[in-house]
C-alpha cells in the first residue's frame, strides 16, 4: 500500500558502494565478499544483463554469484 511504500527508503547504488567500503575497512572477524563488484558497470549500476528490473537478479547473475562463492 502507499503508506508502506512512503516509509521505505529507496536504496541507491551509492549506498551499496558506501556500505561495502565500510565493511571492507572494518577489522571484524569475518570473511568479506563483494560479488556486487562483479555485477556492476563502470557507471556503478547493475549491468542490464544481470537484472530484470534493477533489483532482482537474472539467472546469469546467480551463476556468477555461485561461481564467486564456489571459488572462496
Short mmCIF file of N, CA and C in Angstrom, two decimals:
data_model
loop_
_atom_site.label_atom_id
_atom_site.label_comp_id
_atom_site.label_asym_id
_atom_site.label_seq_id
_atom_site.Cartn_x
_atom_site.Cartn_y
_atom_site.Cartn_z
N UNK A 1 0.83 -1.18 0.00
CA UNK A 1 0.00 0.00 0.00
C UNK A 1 0.87 1.24 0.00
N UNK A 2 0.30 2.38 -0.33
CA UNK A 2 1.05 3.62 -0.48
C UNK A 2 1.72 4.05 0.82
N UNK A 3 1.04 3.93 1.93
CA UNK A 3 1.61 4.34 3.22
C UNK A 3 2.89 3.56 3.51
N UNK A 4 2.87 2.27 3.26
CA UNK A 4 4.04 1.43 3.47
C UNK A 4 5.18 1.84 2.54
N UNK A 5 4.88 2.05 1.28
CA UNK A 5 5.90 2.43 0.30
C UNK A 5 6.53 3.76 0.65
N UNK A 6 5.75 4.70 1.18
CA UNK A 6 6.28 6.01 1.55
C UNK A 6 7.27 5.93 2.70
N UNK A 7 7.16 4.90 3.54
CA UNK A 7 8.03 4.75 4.70
C UNK A 7 9.36 4.08 4.36
N UNK A 8 9.41 3.40 3.24
CA UNK A 8 10.62 2.65 2.86
C UNK A 8 11.60 3.56 2.13
N UNK A 9 12.84 3.55 2.59
CA UNK A 9 13.89 4.31 1.93
C UNK A 9 14.35 3.54 0.70
N UNK A 10 14.47 4.21 -0.40
CA UNK A 10 14.99 3.57 -1.60
C UNK A 10 16.50 3.53 -1.50
N UNK A 11 17.06 2.35 -1.67
CA UNK A 11 18.50 2.16 -1.60
C UNK A 11 19.09 2.48 -2.98
N UNK A 12 20.08 3.32 -2.97
CA UNK A 12 20.76 3.70 -4.21
C UNK A 12 22.04 2.88 -4.35
N UNK A 13 22.55 2.76 -5.56
CA UNK A 13 23.81 2.04 -5.78
C UNK A 13 24.93 2.67 -4.96
N UNK A 14 24.90 3.98 -4.79
CA UNK A 14 25.93 4.65 -3.99
C UNK A 14 25.87 4.20 -2.54
N UNK A 15 24.67 3.88 -2.03
CA UNK A 15 24.53 3.35 -0.66
C UNK A 15 25.23 2.01 -0.54
N UNK A 16 25.04 1.16 -1.52
CA UNK A 16 25.66 -0.18 -1.51
C UNK A 16 27.17 -0.04 -1.57
N UNK A 17 27.65 0.84 -2.42
CA UNK A 17 29.09 1.06 -2.54
C UNK A 17 29.67 1.55 -1.22
N UNK A 18 29.00 2.47 -0.55
CA UNK A 18 29.46 3.00 0.74
C UNK A 18 29.48 1.90 1.80
N UNK A 19 28.42 1.11 1.88
CA UNK A 19 28.35 0.02 2.85
C UNK A 19 29.48 -0.98 2.60
N UNK A 20 29.69 -1.35 1.34
CA UNK A 20 30.76 -2.30 1.01
C UNK A 20 32.12 -1.75 1.42
N UNK A 21 32.34 -0.46 1.20
CA UNK A 21 33.61 0.16 1.58
C UNK A 21 33.81 0.08 3.09
N UNK A 22 32.79 0.41 3.85
CA UNK A 22 32.88 0.35 5.32
C UNK A 22 33.12 -1.07 5.81
N UNK A 23 32.46 -2.04 5.22
CA UNK A 23 32.68 -3.43 5.60
C UNK A 23 34.10 -3.88 5.30
N UNK A 24 34.60 -3.48 4.13
CA UNK A 24 35.95 -3.85 3.71
C UNK A 24 36.99 -3.26 4.67
N UNK A 25 36.73 -2.03 5.16
CA UNK A 25 37.67 -1.34 6.04
C UNK A 25 37.60 -1.81 7.49
N UNK A 26 36.53 -2.45 7.87
CA UNK A 26 36.38 -2.86 9.27
C UNK A 26 37.36 -3.97 9.60
N UNK A 27 37.64 -4.11 10.86
CA UNK A 27 38.61 -5.11 11.31
C UNK A 27 37.91 -6.25 12.05
N UNK A 28 36.74 -6.61 11.62
CA UNK A 28 35.98 -7.68 12.27
C UNK A 28 36.51 -9.05 11.86
N UNK A 29 36.08 -10.05 12.58
CA UNK A 29 36.50 -11.43 12.32
C UNK A 29 35.51 -12.13 11.39
N UNK A 30 35.41 -11.68 10.19
CA UNK A 30 34.56 -12.31 9.20
C UNK A 30 35.23 -12.23 7.84
N UNK A 31 34.79 -13.05 6.95
CA UNK A 31 35.29 -13.02 5.58
C UNK A 31 34.38 -12.10 4.78
N UNK A 32 34.96 -11.08 4.20
CA UNK A 32 34.19 -10.13 3.40
C UNK A 32 34.21 -10.57 1.94
N UNK A 33 33.06 -10.69 1.34
CA UNK A 33 32.98 -10.99 -0.09
C UNK A 33 32.23 -9.85 -0.76
N UNK A 34 32.58 -9.55 -1.98
CA UNK A 34 31.98 -8.42 -2.69
C UNK A 34 31.58 -8.83 -4.11
N UNK A 35 30.55 -9.67 -4.25
CA UNK A 35 30.12 -10.04 -5.59
C UNK A 35 29.49 -8.87 -6.35
N UNK A 36 29.07 -7.84 -5.63
CA UNK A 36 28.48 -6.65 -6.26
C UNK A 36 29.41 -6.09 -7.33
N UNK A 37 30.71 -6.06 -7.03
CA UNK A 37 31.68 -5.51 -7.98
C UNK A 37 31.70 -6.25 -9.30
N UNK A 38 31.37 -7.54 -9.26
CA UNK A 38 31.35 -8.34 -10.49
C UNK A 38 30.08 -8.12 -11.31
N UNK A 39 29.10 -7.45 -10.73
CA UNK A 39 27.81 -7.29 -11.41
C UNK A 39 27.52 -5.87 -11.87
N UNK A 40 28.37 -4.91 -11.51
CA UNK A 40 28.08 -3.52 -11.86
C UNK A 40 28.91 -3.05 -13.05
N UNK A 41 28.36 -2.06 -13.73
CA UNK A 41 29.05 -1.44 -14.85
C UNK A 41 29.99 -0.35 -14.33
N UNK A 42 30.73 0.27 -15.22
CA UNK A 42 31.64 1.35 -14.82
C UNK A 42 30.88 2.56 -14.27
N UNK A 43 29.58 2.65 -14.59
CA UNK A 43 28.78 3.76 -14.07
C UNK A 43 28.26 3.49 -12.66
N UNK A 44 28.48 2.26 -12.15
CA UNK A 44 28.04 1.93 -10.80
C UNK A 44 26.66 1.31 -10.72
N UNK A 45 26.04 1.07 -11.84
CA UNK A 45 24.72 0.43 -11.87
C UNK A 45 24.88 -1.04 -12.22
N UNK A 46 23.94 -1.85 -11.75
CA UNK A 46 23.98 -3.26 -12.11
C UNK A 46 23.82 -3.38 -13.62
N UNK A 47 24.68 -4.19 -14.22
CA UNK A 47 24.61 -4.41 -15.67
C UNK A 47 23.22 -4.90 -16.05
N UNK A 48 22.68 -4.40 -17.13
CA UNK A 48 21.33 -4.78 -17.56
C UNK A 48 21.18 -6.28 -17.79
N UNK A 49 22.25 -6.94 -18.18
CA UNK A 49 22.20 -8.38 -18.42
C UNK A 49 22.02 -9.17 -17.11
N UNK A 50 22.28 -8.51 -15.98
CA UNK A 50 22.24 -9.20 -14.70
C UNK A 50 21.01 -8.89 -13.85
N UNK A 51 20.09 -8.10 -14.37
CA UNK A 51 18.90 -7.75 -13.60
C UNK A 51 17.68 -7.67 -14.50
N UNK A 52 16.56 -8.02 -13.93
CA UNK A 52 15.32 -7.94 -14.70
C UNK A 52 14.64 -6.59 -14.52
N UNK A 53 14.93 -5.92 -13.39
CA UNK A 53 14.23 -4.68 -13.08
C UNK A 53 15.07 -3.70 -12.27
N UNK A 54 16.37 -3.91 -12.20
CA UNK A 54 17.24 -3.05 -11.41
C UNK A 54 17.43 -3.53 -9.98
N UNK A 55 16.66 -4.54 -9.58
CA UNK A 55 16.73 -5.08 -8.22
C UNK A 55 16.94 -6.59 -8.26
N UNK A 56 16.06 -7.28 -8.93
CA UNK A 56 16.09 -8.74 -8.96
C UNK A 56 17.09 -9.23 -10.01
N UNK A 57 17.82 -10.26 -9.63
CA UNK A 57 18.89 -10.76 -10.49
C UNK A 57 18.39 -11.80 -11.49
N UNK A 58 19.10 -11.87 -12.61
CA UNK A 58 18.81 -12.86 -13.64
C UNK A 58 19.52 -14.17 -13.32
N UNK A 59 19.20 -15.19 -14.08
CA UNK A 59 19.85 -16.49 -13.93
C UNK A 59 21.36 -16.35 -14.15
N UNK A 60 21.75 -15.53 -15.11
CA UNK A 60 23.18 -15.32 -15.39
C UNK A 60 23.89 -14.70 -14.18
N UNK A 61 23.25 -13.74 -13.52
CA UNK A 61 23.84 -13.11 -12.33
C UNK A 61 24.00 -14.13 -11.21
N UNK A 62 22.99 -14.98 -11.02
CA UNK A 62 23.10 -16.02 -9.99
C UNK A 62 24.20 -17.01 -10.31
N UNK A 63 24.44 -17.27 -11.57
CA UNK A 63 25.53 -18.13 -11.98
C UNK A 63 26.87 -17.51 -11.59
N UNK A 64 27.01 -16.21 -11.79
CA UNK A 64 28.23 -15.51 -11.40
C UNK A 64 28.40 -15.57 -9.88
N UNK A 65 27.33 -15.33 -9.15
CA UNK A 65 27.39 -15.39 -7.68
C UNK A 65 27.79 -16.79 -7.22
N UNK A 66 27.23 -17.79 -7.83
CA UNK A 66 27.55 -19.17 -7.48
C UNK A 66 29.03 -19.46 -7.72
N UNK A 67 29.55 -19.04 -8.86
CA UNK A 67 30.96 -19.22 -9.15
C UNK A 67 31.84 -18.45 -8.16
N UNK A 68 31.41 -17.24 -7.84
CA UNK A 68 32.16 -16.39 -6.90
C UNK A 68 32.27 -17.08 -5.54
N UNK A 69 31.17 -17.56 -5.03
CA UNK A 69 31.14 -18.22 -3.72
C UNK A 69 31.89 -19.55 -3.78
N UNK A 70 31.75 -20.26 -4.88
CA UNK A 70 32.44 -21.54 -5.03
C UNK A 70 33.96 -21.41 -5.06
N UNK A 71 34.45 -20.24 -5.42
CA UNK A 71 35.89 -20.02 -5.51
C UNK A 71 36.50 -19.50 -4.21
N UNK A 72 35.70 -19.38 -3.15
CA UNK A 72 36.23 -18.87 -1.87
C UNK A 72 37.10 -19.90 -1.20
#
